[in-house]
PDB file of C-alpha atoms in Angstrom:
ATOM      1  CA  ILE A   1      31.073 107.255 237.025  1.00  0.00           C
ATOM      2  CA  GLU A   2      32.180 107.207 233.498  1.00  0.00           C
ATOM      3  CA  GLY A   3      30.250 105.728 230.565  1.00  0.00           C
ATOM      4  CA  ASP A   4      26.096 106.185 229.711  1.00  0.00           C
ATOM      5  CA  SER A   5      24.391 107.755 232.737  1.00  0.00           C
ATOM      6  CA  GLN A   6      21.023 105.495 232.323  1.00  0.00           C
ATOM      7  CA  GLU A   7      22.943 102.432 231.846  1.00  0.00           C
ATOM      8  CA  THR A   8      24.683 102.978 234.722  1.00  0.00           C
ATOM      9  CA  ALA A   9      22.005 103.697 236.535  1.00  0.00           C
ATOM     10  CA  LYS A  10      19.695 100.327 235.854  1.00  0.00           C
ATOM     11  CA  ALA A  11      22.465  98.655 237.224  1.00  0.00           C
ATOM     12  CA  TRP A  12      23.256 100.250 240.384  1.00  0.00           C
ATOM     13  CA  GLY A  13      21.136  98.271 242.534  1.00  0.00           C
ATOM     14  CA  GLU A  14      23.739  95.818 243.739  1.00  0.00           C
ATOM     15  CA  LYS A  15      25.775  99.092 244.685  1.00  0.00           C
ATOM     16  CA  GLY A  16      23.829 100.332 247.445  1.00  0.00           C
ATOM     17  CA  ALA A  17      22.336 104.041 248.069  1.00  0.00           C
ATOM     18  CA  ILE A  18      23.856 106.813 247.369  1.00  0.00           C
ATOM     19  CA  ASN A  19      24.415 109.291 250.254  1.00  0.00           C
ATOM     20  CA  VAL A  20      25.817 112.532 247.267  1.00  0.00           C
ATOM     21  CA  LEU A  21      25.019 112.814 243.769  1.00  0.00           C
ATOM     22  CA  PHE A  22      26.546 115.038 241.726  1.00  0.00           C
ATOM     23  CA  VAL A  23      25.100 115.669 238.166  1.00  0.00           C
ATOM     24  CA  ASP A  24      27.306 117.265 235.268  1.00  0.00           C
ATOM     25  CA  GLY A  25      25.877 115.594 232.302  1.00  0.00           C
ATOM     26  CA  ASP A  26      24.031 116.671 229.460  1.00  0.00           C
ATOM     27  CA  HIS A  27      22.720 120.219 229.969  1.00  0.00           C
ATOM     28  CA  THR A  28      20.078 120.007 227.987  1.00  0.00           C
ATOM     29  CA  TYR A  29      16.008 120.093 229.917  1.00  0.00           C
ATOM     30  CA  GLU A  30      15.476 116.346 228.008  1.00  0.00           C
ATOM     31  CA  GLY A  31      19.241 115.172 229.600  1.00  0.00           C
ATOM     32  CA  VAL A  32      18.886 116.293 233.319  1.00  0.00           C
ATOM     33  CA  MET A  33      15.317 114.941 233.373  1.00  0.00           C
ATOM     34  CA  ARG A  34      16.505 111.644 232.178  1.00  0.00           C
ATOM     35  CA  ASP A  35      19.400 111.964 234.646  1.00  0.00           C
ATOM     36  CA  LEU A  36      17.057 113.096 237.509  1.00  0.00           C
ATOM     37  CA  ILE A  37      14.152 110.246 236.034  1.00  0.00           C
ATOM     38  CA  SER A  38      17.155 107.995 235.857  1.00  0.00           C
ATOM     39  CA  TRP A  39      19.199 108.555 239.519  1.00  0.00           C
ATOM     40  CA  ILE A  40      16.877 109.772 242.102  1.00  0.00           C
ATOM     41  CA  PRO A  41      15.997 106.661 243.279  1.00  0.00           C
ATOM     42  CA  TRP A  42      18.985 105.820 244.092  1.00  0.00           C
ATOM     43  CA  VAL A  43      20.406 108.842 246.370  1.00  0.00           C
ATOM     44  CA  ASP A  44      19.311 107.610 250.442  1.00  0.00           C
ATOM     45  CA  TYR A  45      16.813 109.830 252.443  1.00  0.00           C
ATOM     46  CA  ASP A  46      19.068 112.619 253.755  1.00  0.00           C
ATOM     47  CA  GLY A  47      21.471 112.005 250.764  1.00  0.00           C
ATOM     48  CA  VAL A  48      22.479 114.897 248.867  1.00  0.00           C
ATOM     49  CA  LEU A  49      21.714 116.268 244.853  1.00  0.00           C
ATOM     50  CA  LEU A  50      24.447 119.079 243.482  1.00  0.00           C
ATOM     51  CA  PHE A  51      23.718 119.925 240.079  1.00  0.00           C
ATOM     52  CA  ASP A  52      26.174 122.052 238.184  1.00  0.00           C
ATOM     53  CA  ASP A  53      25.915 124.687 235.497  1.00  0.00           C
ATOM     54  CA  TYR A  54      22.548 125.892 237.201  1.00  0.00           C
ATOM     55  CA  ASN A  55      21.558 128.527 235.516  1.00  0.00           C
ATOM     56  CA  ARG A  56      19.725 130.408 232.816  1.00  0.00           C
ATOM     57  CA  LYS A  57      21.721 129.295 229.751  1.00  0.00           C
ATOM     58  CA  THR A  58      21.457 126.001 229.901  1.00  0.00           C
ATOM     59  CA  GLY A  59      18.372 123.198 230.764  1.00  0.00           C
ATOM     60  CA  VAL A  60      19.749 122.505 234.359  1.00  0.00           C
ATOM     61  CA  SER A  61      17.957 124.929 236.190  1.00  0.00           C
ATOM     62  CA  GLN A  62      14.312 124.661 234.163  1.00  0.00           C
ATOM     63  CA  ALA A  63      14.841 120.059 234.647  1.00  0.00           C
ATOM     64  CA  VAL A  64      15.798 121.353 238.381  1.00  0.00           C
ATOM     65  CA  ASP A  65      13.027 124.145 238.999  1.00  0.00           C
ATOM     66  CA  PHE A  66      10.395 121.952 237.202  1.00  0.00           C
ATOM     67  CA  THR A  67      11.285 118.836 239.063  1.00  0.00           C
ATOM     68  CA  ILE A  68      13.252 119.160 242.407  1.00  0.00           C
ATOM     69  CA  ASN A  69      11.508 122.741 243.725  1.00  0.00           C
ATOM     70  CA  HIS A  70       8.185 121.509 243.659  1.00  0.00           C
ATOM     71  CA  HIS A  71       8.928 118.167 244.585  1.00  0.00           C
ATOM     72  CA  LEU A  72       7.815 117.192 248.781  1.00  0.00           C
ATOM     73  CA  ALA A  73      10.854 114.976 248.439  1.00  0.00           C
ATOM     74  CA  PHE A  74      13.243 117.676 248.861  1.00  0.00           C
ATOM     75  CA  THR A  75      14.069 120.341 251.132  1.00  0.00           C
ATOM     76  CA  ASP A  76      17.156 122.892 251.990  1.00  0.00           C
ATOM     77  CA  PHE A  77      17.859 124.497 248.679  1.00  0.00           C
ATOM     78  CA  ARG A  78      20.815 126.365 248.078  1.00  0.00           C
ATOM     79  CA  VAL A  79      22.355 127.980 244.930  1.00  0.00           C
ATOM     80  CA  ASP A  80      25.821 128.581 245.619  1.00  0.00           C
ATOM     81  CA  GLY A  81      26.651 130.599 241.890  1.00  0.00           C
ATOM     82  CA  GLU A  82      26.572 128.007 239.414  1.00  0.00           C
ATOM     83  CA  MET A  83      26.013 125.207 241.815  1.00  0.00           C
ATOM     84  CA  PHE A  84      22.176 124.093 243.331  1.00  0.00           C
ATOM     85  CA  ARG A  85      22.495 121.652 246.151  1.00  0.00           C
ATOM     86  CA  CYS A  86      19.363 120.462 247.849  1.00  0.00           C
ATOM     87  CA  LYS A  87      18.756 117.664 249.983  1.00  0.00           C
ATOM     88  CA  LYS A  88      16.250 113.866 249.705  1.00  0.00           C
ATOM     89  CA  VAL A  89      13.766 113.562 252.412  1.00  0.00           C
TER      90      VAL A  89
END
């Protein structure tokens, strides 16, 4: 998806649920949190979320750890290199 992530997410409803969400956007903590808040509602149950650049040099790991790793709506956590993966339940 090209364009402003939050604006696109606001208009996503008519397109239906997302089975796989790959997030590789603003790498600041605040930017990742905005993407999480905007896009998680559109991810289908059993849908997969992928976050690129999951490392301590960016805000990605901080936002994912704060939001995803401690939330009961997500499971099946995996890290492969700098890619974080989980499933929405």
